[in-house]
């Protein structure tokens, strides 16, 4: 437990105004700290970790806080380490198409900067203004365009990670191909900050597409049986959509004003190719469905709404309880998972917004309602996922409910390896204790 | 079946017991004449005889072999086709080699969900050949793809010419079944479902060079064939111009499927070998650039590429007239390493990676290394992702020349590391580049990796002595202290 004395000790090596007392009241999403520290450099991070590790203090790591509701069974650890002041671009080499950046940099800031060089990071996370690159990587967050561009593990080529004992370990490097030693980058991506604090990230970039297009295909009541054959036809064709994301009717209503299952296809390429693909879709459109080729302005509005529709751990607290699940399944099972989760609405008197990628197998289900109803619906949603052979992780839930409903589900058979890795890297469980699978 | 064990011409109880596990004398090699074929892989400078080679037919047999080895403290390792170029499959410690070549089935293909399940001994190119009639393929395409195994590809995280656009092996692995060094069987990424909760062991095991476990089943992602493909060939009178063209193409926002370069000596080699295509002998660099994707968009990009090359003083540039010509160009390139045999008794392949923008600088440096060592160095490389393959030409019959070649190779890697690059892009560290790991990692960083190995392979019986430099005293002492602290 942190004391006034430790606060003072912290201030001996961290500038005084970067060390503060934590909030008095418990935060509804937990993952708080009795003290809050805002390191401005890797040296700061290293010094804080080393101090905490030696003193047996625990640390919660936070970027923009959008994922504050994602895992964690400790309401308040000793120190909340906020990376919001550890930000900025370290190196951008446009000719090499690589970017090195401090972990606390908000994603949108990076994309806006890169756009001036006609480049981008090929990730499409939620809440990009607040979500930091470090947090996106630690939580392995991905969006619909994962189909075309992959996820964090495909984009990250190098990391600098501060270990709990304060040492800085580099993994990967600044080149796009690298098999020197173990691929340690992979360990930290998706590790929820339980192994080390990522301080710097190097990603490979992509050129901004010359032309982008958004095509919506909606399937009114009575035509839903056409979704699967249509998706299969698209996937088996020569066209290359970067997203093939299915929206459930409630979410489609919010984003498009039409309460039908809707497929979101996006194309990014040179203009002639994009047009060709739009026409291809027009030509294979099933009877009774509606196609809309969305104008540039409308598409911008659509995506903006899309990337801001999910519960956000950094937003104002509402009276409603919100939950989010990330569901993994075999690609085409996404359809069944969305359909079954639709039934939760009446069954539990909750609202369910859901979307999933028919080409990448990840769905997200967002449930809103009264606390008890949400808890019951979430448990049922996991059963839906498991019945289809998949898994469900609760990527957003208030702290109170996290103690009732297991965030990560069953531990894998090889859990001993995960434990072994944690015990090797963070033997004292200094970082994000109990934030991850099986209480890691 | 077990009767056959009696046919063994040995008294060694381990050989007998292992033979019993794999079902008889025909599934084990143990006589020196037979073992000679297994004393090295594609890295031929280091040789060591294994104790035996066993050929399991299924996961269960692999697990039993491993359990047996582990119980009896016999070192062991897995071997695929033995085409590795860094010595990963060399039995440094007289290992029991577990050959995966009999586990070579294509277990299932699921086109709708774009995945296939293979046994580790399944040959890379066979996968594409098995699904190409349906319009699908497996993307990672090492030049050795007609013989290397997918298990070996996973171990080395193999790349290939088309990895510029589509990524290397790790970007295409969805699931693995692994026999752990204690014989336990684990399954990661069940059914190929992405992002299984927990640390990304798929990503960690891929590229671990067979030191963390033995892969016995692999779920891979398969892709739909691109609708169109076009390849451009460009000849340059200076390497600088060629490199600059590479940068310009990338800067123009084009993502080529492949972007390959060969220099003058490499051209001499490929033109003297089995697949000459008539490259002029006096040019300094040839670029092979491929664009694929939606057919409607390809011409525009090809025009742009031709334009870029012209603006960089290209001597001649043209697109392939037809598929036959395109195939000839690629055969010429893909057999490039072997082609060095036509102009030199021996050659050593290196595998450095650099930031693309440093290409001219590093090529100059490599030239200097060649001059200073007195050995010719050819360059064949994946220019698009900065992955260089300097080929050091030498004659092992000349005393001292092998050592000189190794030294020159190492200097090439140093040159890559010095400009912010790395020592291997796809061939792995193996035995060859153990010491060079220090060019890119600190002792602490190397220790962070060996500590992870200990979680998987605590007794270090599986493929020991690979990947990492021999620990310096200080690290050993630190580890000792740590063990004491924990116990
Ligand atoms: C002419 C030529 C061209 C080449 N071109 C390329 C290229 O373009 N790109 C590229 O990346 N590589 C290339 N290589 C290198 C080599 O082909 C690859 O590294 C390949 O992946 C090795 O596969 P293999 O089946 O031959 O494995 P092996 O050489 O038998 O083994 C390689 C390593 O993998 C381990 N291993 C094998 N099977 C398993 C298993 N089932 N489980 C765990 N560990 C295992 C072994 O212990 C060893 O450490 C080339 C090699 C040659 C000879």
GROMACS .gro file of N, CA and C in nm, chain B residues 187-283:
model
  291
  627UNK      N    1  -0.246  -2.729  -2.806
  627UNK     CA    2  -0.304  -2.677  -2.928
  627UNK      C    3  -0.330  -2.527  -2.910
  628UNK      N    4  -0.272  -2.449  -2.998
  628UNK     CA    5  -0.287  -2.304  -2.989
  628UNK      C    6  -0.362  -2.255  -3.111
  629UNK      N    7  -0.455  -2.162  -3.089
  629UNK     CA    8  -0.531  -2.110  -3.202
  629UNK      C    9  -0.624  -2.217  -3.257
  630UNK      N   10  -0.706  -2.272  -3.169
  630UNK     CA   11  -0.795  -2.380  -3.208
  630UNK      C   12  -0.883  -2.339  -3.326
  631UNK      N   13  -0.895  -2.428  -3.423
  631UNK     CA   14  -0.976  -2.404  -3.543
  631UNK      C   15  -0.934  -2.280  -3.621
  632UNK      N   16  -0.817  -2.229  -3.592
  632UNK     CA   17  -0.772  -2.111  -3.666
  632UNK      C   18  -0.843  -1.984  -3.625
  633UNK      N   19  -0.908  -1.985  -3.509
  633UNK     CA   20  -0.979  -1.866  -3.461
  633UNK      C   21  -0.877  -1.763  -3.412
  634UNK      N   22  -0.890  -1.638  -3.455
  634UNK     CA   23  -0.786  -1.539  -3.422
  634UNK      C   24  -0.792  -1.490  -3.277
  635UNK      N   25  -0.678  -1.437  -3.230
  635UNK     CA   26  -0.670  -1.365  -3.102
  635UNK      C   27  -0.715  -1.446  -2.981
  636UNK      N   28  -0.680  -1.573  -2.976
  636UNK     CA   29  -0.715  -1.652  -2.857
  636UNK      C   30  -0.668  -1.578  -2.733
  637UNK      N   31  -0.751  -1.568  -2.628
  637UNK     CA   32  -0.711  -1.494  -2.509
  637UNK      C   33  -0.581  -1.551  -2.450
  638UNK      N   34  -0.492  -1.462  -2.410
  638UNK     CA   35  -0.363  -1.507  -2.358
  638UNK      C   36  -0.250  -1.447  -2.439
  639UNK      N   37  -0.127  -1.466  -2.393
  639UNK     CA   38  -0.014  -1.417  -2.471
  639UNK      C   39  -0.011  -1.487  -2.606
  640UNK      N   40   0.042  -1.419  -2.704
  640UNK     CA   41   0.041  -1.467  -2.843
  640UNK      C   42   0.149  -1.573  -2.865
  641UNK      N   43   0.120  -1.696  -2.821
  641UNK     CA   44   0.219  -1.801  -2.835
  641UNK      C   45   0.240  -1.843  -2.980
  642UNK      N   46   0.137  -1.826  -3.061
  642UNK     CA   47   0.153  -1.855  -3.204
  642UNK      C   48   0.266  -1.771  -3.259
  643UNK      N   49   0.261  -1.643  -3.226
  643UNK     CA   50   0.361  -1.550  -3.276
  643UNK      C   51   0.498  -1.576  -3.217
  644UNK      N   52   0.501  -1.623  -3.095
  644UNK     CA   53   0.629  -1.649  -3.028
  644UNK      C   54   0.694  -1.776  -3.084
  645UNK      N   55   0.613  -1.879  -3.105
  645UNK     CA   56   0.669  -2.007  -3.151
  645UNK      C   57   0.711  -1.998  -3.297
  646UNK      N   58   0.634  -1.921  -3.375
  646UNK     CA   59   0.672  -1.904  -3.515
  646UNK      C   60   0.803  -1.825  -3.519
  647UNK      N   61   0.901  -1.880  -3.581
  647UNK     CA   62   1.031  -1.813  -3.587
  647UNK      C   63   1.122  -1.848  -3.472
  648UNK      N   64   1.083  -1.945  -3.387
  648UNK     CA   65   1.167  -1.978  -3.272
  648UNK      C   66   1.268  -2.087  -3.308
  649UNK      N   67   1.278  -2.120  -3.435
  649UNK     CA   68   1.382  -2.208  -3.489
  649UNK      C   69   1.386  -2.344  -3.419
  650UNK      N   70   1.267  -2.394  -3.389
  650UNK     CA   71   1.260  -2.529  -3.334
  650UNK      C   72   1.320  -2.542  -3.196
  651UNK      N   73   1.321  -2.433  -3.118
  651UNK     CA   74   1.380  -2.442  -2.983
  651UNK      C   75   1.274  -2.439  -2.872
  652UNK      N   76   1.147  -2.418  -2.908
  652UNK     CA   77   1.045  -2.407  -2.804
  652UNK      C   78   0.951  -2.527  -2.801
  653UNK      N   79   0.946  -2.599  -2.912
  653UNK     CA   80   0.857  -2.714  -2.919
  653UNK      C   81   0.862  -2.771  -3.059
  654UNK      N   82   0.799  -2.886  -3.078
  654UNK     CA   83   0.796  -2.946  -3.211
  654UNK      C   84   0.655  -2.933  -3.267
  655UNK      N   85   0.647  -2.867  -3.379
  655UNK     CA   86   0.517  -2.840  -3.439
  655UNK      C   87   0.469  -2.963  -3.513
  656UNK      N   88   0.347  -3.008  -3.480
  656UNK     CA   89   0.298  -3.131  -3.542
  656UNK      C   90   0.174  -3.111  -3.629
  657UNK      N   91   0.117  -2.992  -3.622
  657UNK     CA   92  -0.001  -2.964  -3.707
  657UNK      C   93  -0.010  -2.812  -3.722
  658UNK      N   94  -0.046  -2.767  -3.840
  658UNK     CA   95  -0.045  -2.623  -3.865
  658UNK      C   96  -0.173  -2.582  -3.938
  659UNK      N   97  -0.241  -2.481  -3.885
  659UNK     CA   98  -0.355  -2.423  -3.957
  659UNK      C   99  -0.305  -2.294  -4.021
  660UNK      N  100  -0.317  -2.287  -4.153
  660UNK     CA  101  -0.269  -2.168  -4.223
  660UNK      C  102  -0.384  -2.095  -4.290
  661UNK      N  103  -0.361  -1.969  -4.314
  661UNK     CA  104  -0.456  -1.889  -4.389
  661UNK      C  105  -0.426  -1.909  -4.537
  662UNK      N  106  -0.531  -1.927  -4.615
  662UNK     CA  107  -0.508  -1.932  -4.759
  662UNK      C  108  -0.576  -1.811  -4.824
  663UNK      N  109  -0.525  -1.770  -4.937
  663UNK     CA  110  -0.576  -1.650  -5.002
  663UNK      C  111  -0.631  -1.682  -5.139
  664UNK      N  112  -0.719  -1.594  -5.184
  664UNK     CA  113  -0.773  -1.604  -5.318
  664UNK      C  114  -0.668  -1.552  -5.415
  665UNK      N  115  -0.651  -1.621  -5.527
  665UNK     CA  116  -0.556  -1.571  -5.627
  665UNK      C  117  -0.592  -1.430  -5.669
  666UNK      N  118  -0.493  -1.344  -5.685
  666UNK     CA  119  -0.526  -1.212  -5.738
  666UNK      C  120  -0.578  -1.225  -5.882
  667UNK      N  121  -0.667  -1.132  -5.916
  667UNK     CA  122  -0.729  -1.142  -6.048
  667UNK      C  123  -0.626  -1.121  -6.159
  668UNK      N  124  -0.538  -1.027  -6.138
  668UNK     CA  125  -0.438  -0.997  -6.241
  668UNK      C  126  -0.300  -0.986  -6.182
  669UNK      N  127  -0.200  -0.999  -6.269
  669UNK     CA  128  -0.060  -0.993  -6.227
  669UNK      C  129   0.018  -0.937  -6.343
  670UNK      N  130   0.112  -0.849  -6.317
  670UNK     CA  131   0.200  -0.809  -6.426
  670UNK      C  132   0.340  -0.788  -6.369
  671UNK      N  133   0.439  -0.828  -6.447
  671UNK     CA  134   0.576  -0.817  -6.401
  671UNK      C  135   0.657  -0.730  -6.496
  672UNK      N  136   0.740  -0.646  -6.436
  672UNK     CA  137   0.824  -0.555  -6.513
  672UNK      C  138   0.970  -0.591  -6.487
  673UNK      N  139   1.050  -0.582  -6.592
  673UNK     CA  140   1.194  -0.606  -6.580
  673UNK      C  141   1.264  -0.476  -6.615
  674UNK      N  142   1.361  -0.436  -6.534
  674UNK     CA  143   1.428  -0.309  -6.563
  674UNK      C  144   1.578  -0.325  -6.543
  675UNK      N  145   1.655  -0.280  -6.643
  675UNK     CA  146   1.802  -0.288  -6.635
  675UNK      C  147   1.861  -0.150  -6.606
  676UNK      N  148   1.952  -0.145  -6.511
  676UNK     CA  149   2.014  -0.017  -6.476
  676UNK      C  150   2.166  -0.024  -6.491
  677UNK      N  151   2.224   0.088  -6.530
  677UNK     CA  152   2.370   0.094  -6.543
  677UNK      C  153   2.438   0.132  -6.413
  678UNK      N  154   2.358   0.170  -6.313
  678UNK     CA  155   2.420   0.191  -6.183
  678UNK      C  156   2.327   0.140  -6.073
  679UNK      N  157   2.389   0.086  -5.969
  679UNK     CA  158   2.312   0.033  -5.857
  679UNK      C  159   2.235   0.147  -5.789
  680UNK      N  160   2.296   0.265  -5.785
  680UNK     CA  161   2.230   0.381  -5.724
  680UNK      C  162   2.096   0.409  -5.793
  681UNK      N  163   2.099   0.412  -5.925
  681UNK     CA  164   1.976   0.439  -5.998
  681UNK      C  165   1.871   0.331  -5.969
  682UNK      N  166   1.916   0.207  -5.967
  682UNK     CA  167   1.824   0.097  -5.939
  682UNK      C  168   1.762   0.113  -5.801
  683UNK      N  169   1.847   0.144  -5.702
  683UNK     CA  170   1.796   0.159  -5.564
  683UNK      C  171   1.701   0.277  -5.555
  684UNK      N  172   1.736   0.382  -5.625
  684UNK     CA  173   1.652   0.501  -5.621
  684UNK      C  174   1.514   0.471  -5.682
  685UNK      N  175   1.516   0.391  -5.789
  685UNK     CA  176   1.389   0.353  -5.851
  685UNK      C  177   1.303   0.275  -5.751
  686UNK      N  178   1.368   0.188  -5.674
  686UNK     CA  179   1.295   0.112  -5.572
  686UNK      C  180   1.224   0.208  -5.477
  687UNK      N  181   1.300   0.305  -5.426
  687UNK     CA  182   1.242   0.401  -5.332
  687UNK      C  183   1.128   0.479  -5.395
  688UNK      N  184   1.150   0.521  -5.521
  688UNK     CA  185   1.048   0.602  -5.588
  688UNK      C  186   0.917   0.524  -5.608
  689UNK      N  187   0.931   0.397  -5.640
  689UNK     CA  188   0.811   0.316  -5.661
  689UNK      C  189   0.730   0.309  -5.532
  690UNK      N  190   0.801   0.283  -5.423
  690UNK     CA  191   0.733   0.274  -5.294
  690UNK      C  192   0.674   0.411  -5.256
  691UNK      N  193   0.753   0.516  -5.277
  691UNK     CA  194   0.704   0.650  -5.241
  691UNK      C  195   0.583   0.691  -5.323
  692UNK      N  196   0.569   0.633  -5.442
  692UNK     CA  197   0.455   0.668  -5.526
  692UNK      C  198   0.326   0.606  -5.471
  693UNK      N  199   0.338   0.533  -5.362
  693UNK     CA  200   0.217   0.475  -5.301
  693UNK      C  201   0.177   0.344  -5.365
  694UNK      N  202   0.269   0.285  -5.440
  694UNK     CA  203   0.239   0.154  -5.498
  694UNK      C  204   0.284   0.048  -5.398
  695UNK      N  205   0.203  -0.056  -5.381
  695UNK     CA  206   0.248  -0.167  -5.297
  695UNK      C  207   0.270  -0.286  -5.391
  696UNK      N  208   0.392  -0.300  -5.442
  696UNK     CA  209   0.415  -0.411  -5.535
  696UNK      C  210   0.403  -0.543  -5.462
  697UNK      N  211   0.365  -0.649  -5.536
  697UNK     CA  212   0.361  -0.782  -5.476
  697UNK      C  213   0.503  -0.828  -5.450
  698UNK      N  214   0.595  -0.789  -5.537
  698UNK     CA  215   0.736  -0.825  -5.520
  698UNK      C  216   0.821  -0.718  -5.585
  699UNK      N  217   0.940  -0.699  -5.529
  699UNK     CA  218   1.033  -0.600  -5.584
  699UNK      C  219   1.174  -0.651  -5.558
  700UNK      N  220   1.230  -0.717  -5.657
  700UNK     CA  221   1.355  -0.790  -5.639
  700UNK      C  222   1.467  -0.725  -5.719
  701UNK      N  223   1.589  -0.742  -5.670
  701UNK     CA  224   1.703  -0.683  -5.740
  701UNK      C  225   1.818  -0.784  -5.743
  702UNK      N  226   1.893  -0.784  -5.851
  702UNK     CA  227   2.016  -0.862  -5.858
  702UNK      C  228   2.125  -0.772  -5.913
  703UNK      N  229   2.248  -0.792  -5.863
  703UNK     CA  230   2.357  -0.709  -5.914
  703UNK      C  231   2.438  -0.787  -6.019
  704UNK      N  232   2.545  -0.724  -6.064
  704UNK     CA  233   2.619  -0.776  -6.179
  704UNK      C  234   2.669  -0.919  -6.159
  705UNK      N  235   2.729  -0.945  -6.044
  705UNK     CA  236   2.784  -1.080  -6.023
  705UNK      C  237   2.670  -1.183  -6.014
  706UNK      N  238   2.561  -1.142  -5.950
  706UNK     CA  239   2.446  -1.232  -5.942
  706UNK      C  240   2.394  -1.263  -6.082
  707UNK      N  241   2.393  -1.161  -6.166
  707UNK     CA  242   2.345  -1.181  -6.304
  707UNK      C  243   2.437  -1.278  -6.378
  708UNK      N  244   2.566  -1.262  -6.358
  708UNK     CA  245   2.661  -1.354  -6.419
  708UNK      C  246   2.626  -1.497  -6.378
  709UNK      N  247   2.594  -1.515  -6.249
  709UNK     CA  248   2.559  -1.647  -6.198
  709UNK      C  249   2.432  -1.701  -6.262
  710UNK      N  250   2.324  -1.627  -6.253
  710UNK     CA  251   2.197  -1.681  -6.304
  710UNK      C  252   2.202  -1.703  -6.455
  711UNK      N  253   2.280  -1.624  -6.524
  711UNK     CA  254   2.289  -1.642  -6.670
  711UNK      C  255   2.376  -1.761  -6.708
  712UNK      N  256   2.461  -1.806  -6.615
  712UNK     CA  257   2.544  -1.923  -6.643
  712UNK      C  258   2.477  -2.051  -6.596
  713UNK      N  259   2.364  -2.039  -6.530
  713UNK     CA  260   2.301  -2.157  -6.469
  713UNK      C  261   2.185  -2.209  -6.553
  714UNK      N  262   2.095  -2.281  -6.489
  714UNK     CA  263   1.993  -2.358  -6.564
  714UNK      C  264   1.883  -2.274  -6.628
  715UNK      N  265   1.859  -2.153  -6.577
  715UNK     CA  266   1.747  -2.076  -6.631
  715UNK      C  267   1.786  -1.938  -6.683
  716UNK      N  268   1.879  -1.931  -6.779
  716UNK     CA  269   1.919  -1.799  -6.829
  716UNK      C  270   1.803  -1.734  -6.905
  717UNK      N  271   1.793  -1.602  -6.896
  717UNK     CA  272   1.687  -1.535  -6.973
  717UNK      C  273   1.744  -1.429  -7.065
  718UNK      N  274   1.876  -1.423  -7.071
  718UNK     CA  275   1.939  -1.326  -7.161
  718UNK      C  276   1.957  -1.188  -7.102
  719UNK      N  277   1.976  -1.178  -6.969
  719UNK     CA  278   2.009  -1.048  -6.910
  719UNK      C  279   2.144  -1.005  -6.969
  720UNK      N  280   2.157  -0.877  -7.011
  720UNK     CA  281   2.288  -0.833  -7.061
  720UNK      C  282   2.393  -0.846  -6.950
  721UNK      N  283   2.512  -0.889  -6.985
  721UNK     CA  284   2.616  -0.917  -6.884
  721UNK      C  285   2.680  -0.790  -6.829
  722UNK      N  286   2.662  -0.679  -6.901
  722UNK     CA  287   2.735  -0.558  -6.860
  722UNK      C  288   2.651  -0.462  -6.776
  723UNK      N  289   2.530  -0.501  -6.739
  723UNK     CA  290   2.452  -0.406  -6.659
  723UNK      C  291   2.484  -0.426  -6.510
   0.00000   0.00000   0.00000
